[in-house]
Short mmCIF file of C-alpha atoms and ligand atoms in Angstrom, two decimals:
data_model
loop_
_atom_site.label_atom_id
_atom_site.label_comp_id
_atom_site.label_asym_id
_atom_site.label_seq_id
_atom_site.Cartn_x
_atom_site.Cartn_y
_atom_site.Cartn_z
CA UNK A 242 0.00 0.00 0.00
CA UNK A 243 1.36 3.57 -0.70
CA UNK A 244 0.19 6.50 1.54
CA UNK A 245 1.30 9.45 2.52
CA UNK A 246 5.13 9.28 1.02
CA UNK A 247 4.69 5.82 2.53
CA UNK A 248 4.84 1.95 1.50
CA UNK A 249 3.77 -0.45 3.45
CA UNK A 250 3.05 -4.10 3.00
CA UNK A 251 0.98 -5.93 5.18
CA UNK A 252 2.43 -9.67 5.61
CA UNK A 253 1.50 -12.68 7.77
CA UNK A 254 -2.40 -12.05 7.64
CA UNK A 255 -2.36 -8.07 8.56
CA UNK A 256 -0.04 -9.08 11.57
CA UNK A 257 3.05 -7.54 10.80
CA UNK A 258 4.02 -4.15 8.78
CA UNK A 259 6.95 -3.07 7.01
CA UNK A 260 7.38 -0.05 5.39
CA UNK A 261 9.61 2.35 3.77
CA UNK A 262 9.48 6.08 3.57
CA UNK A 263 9.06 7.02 -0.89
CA UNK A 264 10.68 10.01 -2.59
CA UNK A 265 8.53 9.39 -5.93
CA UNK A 266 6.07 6.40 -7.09
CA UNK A 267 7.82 5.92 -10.43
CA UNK A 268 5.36 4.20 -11.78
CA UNK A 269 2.03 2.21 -11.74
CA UNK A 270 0.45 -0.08 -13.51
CA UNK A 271 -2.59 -2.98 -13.64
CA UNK A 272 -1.12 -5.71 -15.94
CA UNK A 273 -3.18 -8.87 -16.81
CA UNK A 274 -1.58 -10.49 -14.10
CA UNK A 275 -0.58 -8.51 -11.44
CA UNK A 276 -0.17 -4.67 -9.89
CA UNK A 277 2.63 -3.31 -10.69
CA UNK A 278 4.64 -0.34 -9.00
CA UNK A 279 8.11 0.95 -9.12
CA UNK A 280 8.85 3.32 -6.19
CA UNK A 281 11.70 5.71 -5.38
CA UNK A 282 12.69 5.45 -1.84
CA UNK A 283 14.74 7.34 0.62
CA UNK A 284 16.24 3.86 2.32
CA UNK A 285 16.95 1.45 -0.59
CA UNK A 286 17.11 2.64 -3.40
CA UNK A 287 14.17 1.57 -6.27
CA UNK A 288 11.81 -0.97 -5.29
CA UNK A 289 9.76 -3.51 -7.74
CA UNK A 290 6.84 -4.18 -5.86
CA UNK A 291 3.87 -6.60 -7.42
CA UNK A 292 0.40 -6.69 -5.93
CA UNK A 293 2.20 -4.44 -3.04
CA UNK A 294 4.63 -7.26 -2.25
CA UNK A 295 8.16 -6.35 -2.05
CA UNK A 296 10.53 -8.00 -4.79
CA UNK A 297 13.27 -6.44 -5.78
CA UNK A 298 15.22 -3.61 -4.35
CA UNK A 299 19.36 -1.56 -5.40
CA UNK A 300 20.05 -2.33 -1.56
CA UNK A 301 20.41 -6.37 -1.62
CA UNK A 302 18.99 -7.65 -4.92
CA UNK A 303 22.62 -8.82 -5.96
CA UNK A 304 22.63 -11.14 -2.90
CA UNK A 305 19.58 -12.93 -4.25
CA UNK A 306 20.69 -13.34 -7.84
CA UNK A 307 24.01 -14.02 -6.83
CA UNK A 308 23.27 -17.29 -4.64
CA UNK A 309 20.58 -18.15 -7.37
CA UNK A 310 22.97 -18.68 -10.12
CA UNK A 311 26.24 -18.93 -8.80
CA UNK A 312 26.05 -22.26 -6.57
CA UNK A 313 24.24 -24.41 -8.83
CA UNK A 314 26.66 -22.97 -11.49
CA UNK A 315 29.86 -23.96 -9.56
CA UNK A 316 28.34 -27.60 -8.72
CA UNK A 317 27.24 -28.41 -11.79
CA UNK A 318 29.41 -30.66 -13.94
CA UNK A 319 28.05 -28.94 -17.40
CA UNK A 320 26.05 -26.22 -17.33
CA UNK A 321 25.29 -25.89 -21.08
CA UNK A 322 21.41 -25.12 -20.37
CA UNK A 323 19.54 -23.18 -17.98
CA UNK A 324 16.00 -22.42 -17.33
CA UNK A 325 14.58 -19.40 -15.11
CA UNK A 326 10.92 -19.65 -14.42
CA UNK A 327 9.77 -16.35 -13.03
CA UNK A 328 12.70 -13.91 -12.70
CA UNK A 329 11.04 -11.23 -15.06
CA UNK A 330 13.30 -8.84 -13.32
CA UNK A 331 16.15 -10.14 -14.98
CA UNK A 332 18.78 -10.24 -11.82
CA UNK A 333 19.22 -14.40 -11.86
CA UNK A 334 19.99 -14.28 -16.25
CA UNK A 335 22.54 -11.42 -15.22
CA UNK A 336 24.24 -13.42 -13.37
CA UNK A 337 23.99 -16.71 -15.44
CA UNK A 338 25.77 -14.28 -18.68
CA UNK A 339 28.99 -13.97 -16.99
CA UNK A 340 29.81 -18.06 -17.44
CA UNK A 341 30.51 -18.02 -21.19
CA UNK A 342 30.45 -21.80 -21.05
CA UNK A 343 26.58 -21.62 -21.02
CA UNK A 344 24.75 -22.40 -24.55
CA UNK A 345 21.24 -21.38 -23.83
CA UNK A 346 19.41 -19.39 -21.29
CA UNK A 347 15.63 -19.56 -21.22
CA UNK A 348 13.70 -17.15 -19.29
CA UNK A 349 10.13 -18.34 -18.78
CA UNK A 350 8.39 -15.25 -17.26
CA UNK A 351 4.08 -15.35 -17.64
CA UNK A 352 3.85 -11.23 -16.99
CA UNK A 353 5.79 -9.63 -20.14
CA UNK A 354 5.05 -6.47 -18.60
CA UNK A 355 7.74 -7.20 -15.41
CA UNK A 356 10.30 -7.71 -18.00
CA UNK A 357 9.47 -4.01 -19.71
CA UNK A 358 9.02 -1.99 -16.63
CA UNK A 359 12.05 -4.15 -15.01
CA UNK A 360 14.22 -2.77 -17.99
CA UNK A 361 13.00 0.60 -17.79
CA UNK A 362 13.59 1.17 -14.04
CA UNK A 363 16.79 -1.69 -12.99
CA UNK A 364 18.59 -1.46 -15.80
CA UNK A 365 21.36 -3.40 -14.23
CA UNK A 366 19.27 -6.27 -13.52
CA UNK A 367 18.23 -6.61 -16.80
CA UNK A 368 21.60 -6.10 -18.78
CA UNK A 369 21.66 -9.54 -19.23
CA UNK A 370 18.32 -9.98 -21.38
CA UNK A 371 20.05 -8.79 -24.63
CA UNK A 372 22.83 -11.74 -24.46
CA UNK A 373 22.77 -14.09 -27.56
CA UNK A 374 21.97 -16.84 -25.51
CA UNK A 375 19.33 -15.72 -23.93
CA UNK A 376 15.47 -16.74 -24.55
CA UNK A 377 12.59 -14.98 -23.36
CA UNK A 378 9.55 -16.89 -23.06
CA UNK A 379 5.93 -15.10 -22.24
CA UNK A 380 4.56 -18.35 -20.45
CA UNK A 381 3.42 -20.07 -17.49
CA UNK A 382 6.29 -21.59 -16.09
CA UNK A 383 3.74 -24.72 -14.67
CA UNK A 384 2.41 -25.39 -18.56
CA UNK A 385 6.20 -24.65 -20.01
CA UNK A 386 7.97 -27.48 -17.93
CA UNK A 387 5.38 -30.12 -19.20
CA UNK A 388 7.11 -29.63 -22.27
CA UNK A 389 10.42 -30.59 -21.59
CA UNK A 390 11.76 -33.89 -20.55
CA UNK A 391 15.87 -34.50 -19.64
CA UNK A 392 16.80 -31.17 -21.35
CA UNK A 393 18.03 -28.31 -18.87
CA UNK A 394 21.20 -29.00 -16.70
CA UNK A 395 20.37 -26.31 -14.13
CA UNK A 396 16.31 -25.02 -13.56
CA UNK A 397 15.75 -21.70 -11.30
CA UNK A 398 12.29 -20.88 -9.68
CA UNK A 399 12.44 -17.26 -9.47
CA UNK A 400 8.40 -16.67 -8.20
CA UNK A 401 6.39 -14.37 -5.65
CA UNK A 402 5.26 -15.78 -2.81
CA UNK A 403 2.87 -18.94 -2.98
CA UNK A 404 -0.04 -17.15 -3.90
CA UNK A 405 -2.79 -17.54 -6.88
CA UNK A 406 -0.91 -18.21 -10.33
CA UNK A 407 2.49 -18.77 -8.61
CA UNK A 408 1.31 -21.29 -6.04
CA UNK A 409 1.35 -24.00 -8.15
CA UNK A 410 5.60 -23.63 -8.27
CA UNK A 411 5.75 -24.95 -4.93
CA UNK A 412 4.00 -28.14 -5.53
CA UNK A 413 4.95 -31.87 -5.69
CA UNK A 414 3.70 -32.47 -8.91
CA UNK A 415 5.60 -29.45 -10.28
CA UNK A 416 8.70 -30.59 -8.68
CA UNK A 417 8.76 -33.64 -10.05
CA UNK A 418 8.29 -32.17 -14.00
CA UNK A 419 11.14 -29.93 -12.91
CA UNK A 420 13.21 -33.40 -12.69
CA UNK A 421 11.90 -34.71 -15.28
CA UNK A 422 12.99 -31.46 -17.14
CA UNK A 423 16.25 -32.15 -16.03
CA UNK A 424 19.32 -33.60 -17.36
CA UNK A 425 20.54 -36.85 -14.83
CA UNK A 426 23.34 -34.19 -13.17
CA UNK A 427 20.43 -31.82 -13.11
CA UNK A 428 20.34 -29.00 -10.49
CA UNK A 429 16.89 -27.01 -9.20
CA UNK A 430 17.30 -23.99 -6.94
CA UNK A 431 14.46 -22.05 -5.57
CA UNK A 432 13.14 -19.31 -2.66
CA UNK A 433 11.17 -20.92 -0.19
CA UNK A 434 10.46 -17.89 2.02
CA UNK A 435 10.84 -17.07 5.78
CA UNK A 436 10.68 -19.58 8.63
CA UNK A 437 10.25 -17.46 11.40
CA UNK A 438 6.59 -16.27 10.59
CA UNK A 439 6.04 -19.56 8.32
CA UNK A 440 2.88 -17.95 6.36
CA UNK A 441 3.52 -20.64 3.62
CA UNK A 442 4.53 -23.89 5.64
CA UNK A 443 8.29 -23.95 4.50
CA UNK A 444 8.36 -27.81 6.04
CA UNK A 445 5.32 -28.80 3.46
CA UNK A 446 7.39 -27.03 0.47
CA UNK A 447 10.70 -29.10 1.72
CA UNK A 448 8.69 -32.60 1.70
CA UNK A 449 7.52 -31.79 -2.06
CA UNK A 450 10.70 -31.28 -3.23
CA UNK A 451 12.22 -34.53 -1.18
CA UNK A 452 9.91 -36.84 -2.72
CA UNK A 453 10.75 -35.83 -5.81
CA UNK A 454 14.62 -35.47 -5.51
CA UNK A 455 17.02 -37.84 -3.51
CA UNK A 456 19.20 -34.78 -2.78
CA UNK A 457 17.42 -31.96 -0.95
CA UNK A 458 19.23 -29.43 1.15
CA UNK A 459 19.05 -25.36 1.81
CA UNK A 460 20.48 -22.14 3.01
CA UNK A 461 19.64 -18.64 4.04
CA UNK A 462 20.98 -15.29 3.12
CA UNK A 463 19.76 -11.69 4.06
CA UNK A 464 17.12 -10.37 2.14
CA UNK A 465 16.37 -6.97 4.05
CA UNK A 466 13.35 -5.86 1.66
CA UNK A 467 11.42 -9.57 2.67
CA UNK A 468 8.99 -9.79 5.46
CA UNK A 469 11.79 -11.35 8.19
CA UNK A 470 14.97 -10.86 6.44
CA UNK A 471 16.04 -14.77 7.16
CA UNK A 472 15.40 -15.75 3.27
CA UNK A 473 16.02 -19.40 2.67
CA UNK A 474 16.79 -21.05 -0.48
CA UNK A 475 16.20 -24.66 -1.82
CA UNK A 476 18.66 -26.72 -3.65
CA UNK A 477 17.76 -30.23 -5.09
CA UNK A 478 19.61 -32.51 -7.40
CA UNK A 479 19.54 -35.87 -8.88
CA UNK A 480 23.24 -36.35 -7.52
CA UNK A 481 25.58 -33.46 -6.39
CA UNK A 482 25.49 -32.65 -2.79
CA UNK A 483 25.71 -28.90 -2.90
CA UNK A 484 28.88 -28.54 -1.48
CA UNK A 485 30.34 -31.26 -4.02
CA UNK A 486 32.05 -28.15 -6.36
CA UNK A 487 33.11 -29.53 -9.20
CA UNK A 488 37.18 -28.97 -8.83
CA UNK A 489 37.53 -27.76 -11.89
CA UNK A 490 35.73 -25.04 -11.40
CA UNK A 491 37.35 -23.38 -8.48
CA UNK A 492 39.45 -21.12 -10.45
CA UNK A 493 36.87 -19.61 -12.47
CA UNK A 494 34.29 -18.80 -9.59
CA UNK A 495 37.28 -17.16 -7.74
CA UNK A 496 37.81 -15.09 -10.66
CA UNK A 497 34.42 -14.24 -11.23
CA UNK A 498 33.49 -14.10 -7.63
CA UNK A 499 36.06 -11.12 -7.35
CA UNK A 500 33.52 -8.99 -8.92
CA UNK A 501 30.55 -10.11 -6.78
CA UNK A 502 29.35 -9.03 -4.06
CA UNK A 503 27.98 -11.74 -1.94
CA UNK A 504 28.69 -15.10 -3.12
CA UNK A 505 32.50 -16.19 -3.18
CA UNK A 506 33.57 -19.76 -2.38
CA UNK A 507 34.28 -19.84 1.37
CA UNK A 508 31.01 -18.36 1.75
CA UNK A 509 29.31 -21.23 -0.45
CA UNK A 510 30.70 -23.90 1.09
CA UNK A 511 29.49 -23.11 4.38
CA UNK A 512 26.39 -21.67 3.63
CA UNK A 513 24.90 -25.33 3.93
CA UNK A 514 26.03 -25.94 7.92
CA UNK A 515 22.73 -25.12 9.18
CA UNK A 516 21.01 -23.36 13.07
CA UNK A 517 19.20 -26.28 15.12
CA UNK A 518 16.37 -23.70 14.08
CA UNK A 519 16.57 -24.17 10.11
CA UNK A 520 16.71 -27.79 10.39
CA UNK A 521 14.11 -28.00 12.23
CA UNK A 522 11.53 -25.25 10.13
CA UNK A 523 12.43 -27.29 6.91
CA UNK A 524 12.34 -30.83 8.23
CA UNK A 525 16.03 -31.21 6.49
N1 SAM B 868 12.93 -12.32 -6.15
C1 SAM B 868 11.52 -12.19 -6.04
C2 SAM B 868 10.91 -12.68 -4.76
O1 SAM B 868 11.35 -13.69 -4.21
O2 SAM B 868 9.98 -12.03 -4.30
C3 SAM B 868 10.85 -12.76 -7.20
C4 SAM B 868 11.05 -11.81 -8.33
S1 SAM B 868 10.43 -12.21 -9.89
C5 SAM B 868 9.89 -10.58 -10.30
C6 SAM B 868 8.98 -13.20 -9.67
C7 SAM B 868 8.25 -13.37 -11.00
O3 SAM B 868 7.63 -14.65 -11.04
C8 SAM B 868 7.14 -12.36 -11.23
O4 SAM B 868 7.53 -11.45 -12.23
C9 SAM B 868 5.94 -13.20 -11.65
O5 SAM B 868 5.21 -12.64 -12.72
C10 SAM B 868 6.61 -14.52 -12.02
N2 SAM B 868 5.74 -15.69 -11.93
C11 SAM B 868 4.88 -16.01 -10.93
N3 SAM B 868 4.22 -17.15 -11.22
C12 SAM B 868 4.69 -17.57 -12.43
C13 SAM B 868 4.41 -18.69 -13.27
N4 SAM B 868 3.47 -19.59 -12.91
N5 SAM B 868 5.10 -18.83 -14.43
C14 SAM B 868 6.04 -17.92 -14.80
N6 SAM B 868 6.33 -16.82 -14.05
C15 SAM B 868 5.68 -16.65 -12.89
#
């Protein structure tokens, strides 16, 4: 909600409030999917916000799109194909662009209209989009998936919260056409929210995923513009443990990591030693 120089979004069924003060509303718009506003603020920078839900934001969007790209990149034993299902903001194909190994690069986004606003107002996100490799779909990510059988080596699911069109991205059945969408090394990363308030049942999302992969772990990283700031992250695979880097890789990600600005080896491989707390909210 924007008020008064103010946004505010409402989270954990009108119990809890954060808010930021706005120098401008950049824009606003009602696309077929979704609201969609772009907002100037005095704290952190411009904020993406759909249906008044905080997704993007200058302050911390690289540590997002950074983790999101960058570990199933390193573990991955070829990395020739990658699919992004949401991620109309462009941040997770950004980072993806800067391993010149990668052949292909589908973006399966179902609002068009994130993608255009994204590239008018976080330009930096989406300087990735124009890359050769690169594939922009207009589709449901749920319908897209059906498509595809042992094809992609790595598959992202970049999506807002569990909620109407995107809800179906945290579901068993989708899981397992994610695997079957993958190649037999294949990789799936996704967000599976905050498990101090729980809204969405992060334990329920975890069991999905394990009975569709045989490897299921997570992590967390700080997301300041989420309701909670703990922001955890799945990983699943058919057979890399997420800390199983593939050695020959190590060179490259320090050289690339160099000009990151979270994720950097030391920080991957421990990013999977996990609080009593975070084993116990995911079940893992
Ligand atoms: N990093 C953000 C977060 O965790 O809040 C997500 C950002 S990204 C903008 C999320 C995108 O997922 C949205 O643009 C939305 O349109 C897209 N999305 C949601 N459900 C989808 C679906 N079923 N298929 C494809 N894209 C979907």
């Amino acid at each position: 909600m924007i008020n008064d120089n103010w946004f505010e979004e409402k989270s954990y069924f009108g119990k809890v409030k954060m808010g930021w003060k706005i120098r401008k509303v950049l824009h606003s718009e009602q696309s077929k999917f979704q609201k969609i506003d772009v907002v100037e603020t005095e704290a952190i920078g411009k904020l993406l916000l759909l249906d008044g839900k905080t997704m993007v934001a200058d302050i911390d969007e690289f540590v997002y799109h950074e983790v999101m790209a960058h570990i199933p990149y390193a573990v991955s034993r070829s990395c020739k194909k990658v699919l992004i299902i949401g991620g109309g903001d462009g941040g997770v194909v950004r980072e993806f662009v800067k391993h010149q190994d990668i052949e292909q690069i589908d973006l399966v986004e179902i609002d068009e209209r994130v993608i255009e606003v994204s590239k008018e107002y976080f330009p930096d996100c989406t300087s990735g989009l124009d890359d050769k490799r690169v594939n922009i779909l207009p589709e449901d990510g749920m319908a897209f998936i059906k498509t595809k059988k042992n094809f992609y080596d790595v598959i992202i699911i970049d999506s807002t919260d569990p909620e109407d069109f995107a809800s179906g991205l945290f579901t068993q059945s989708f899981y397992q056409d994610v695997y079957d969408a993958l190649t037999e090394d294949g990789i799936m990363m996704n967000q599976t929210e905050n498990p101090f308030y729980d809204e969405y049942g992060i334990k329920k999302i975890y069991r999905n995923m394990q009975k569709a992969f045989p490897v299921v772990q997570s992590f967390n990283a700080p997301m300041c513009i989420y309701p909670g700031v703990f922001w955890t992250f799945g990983f699943s695979s058919k057979r890399f443990k997420p800390t199983d880097i593939k050695p020959a890789k190590r060179n490259h990600m320090d050289a690339v990591s160099r000009n990151l600005k979270w994720y950097n080896l030391d920080w991957h491989k421990g990013a999977f030693s996990l609080s009593n707390f975070h084993k116990k909210m995911t079940g893992l």
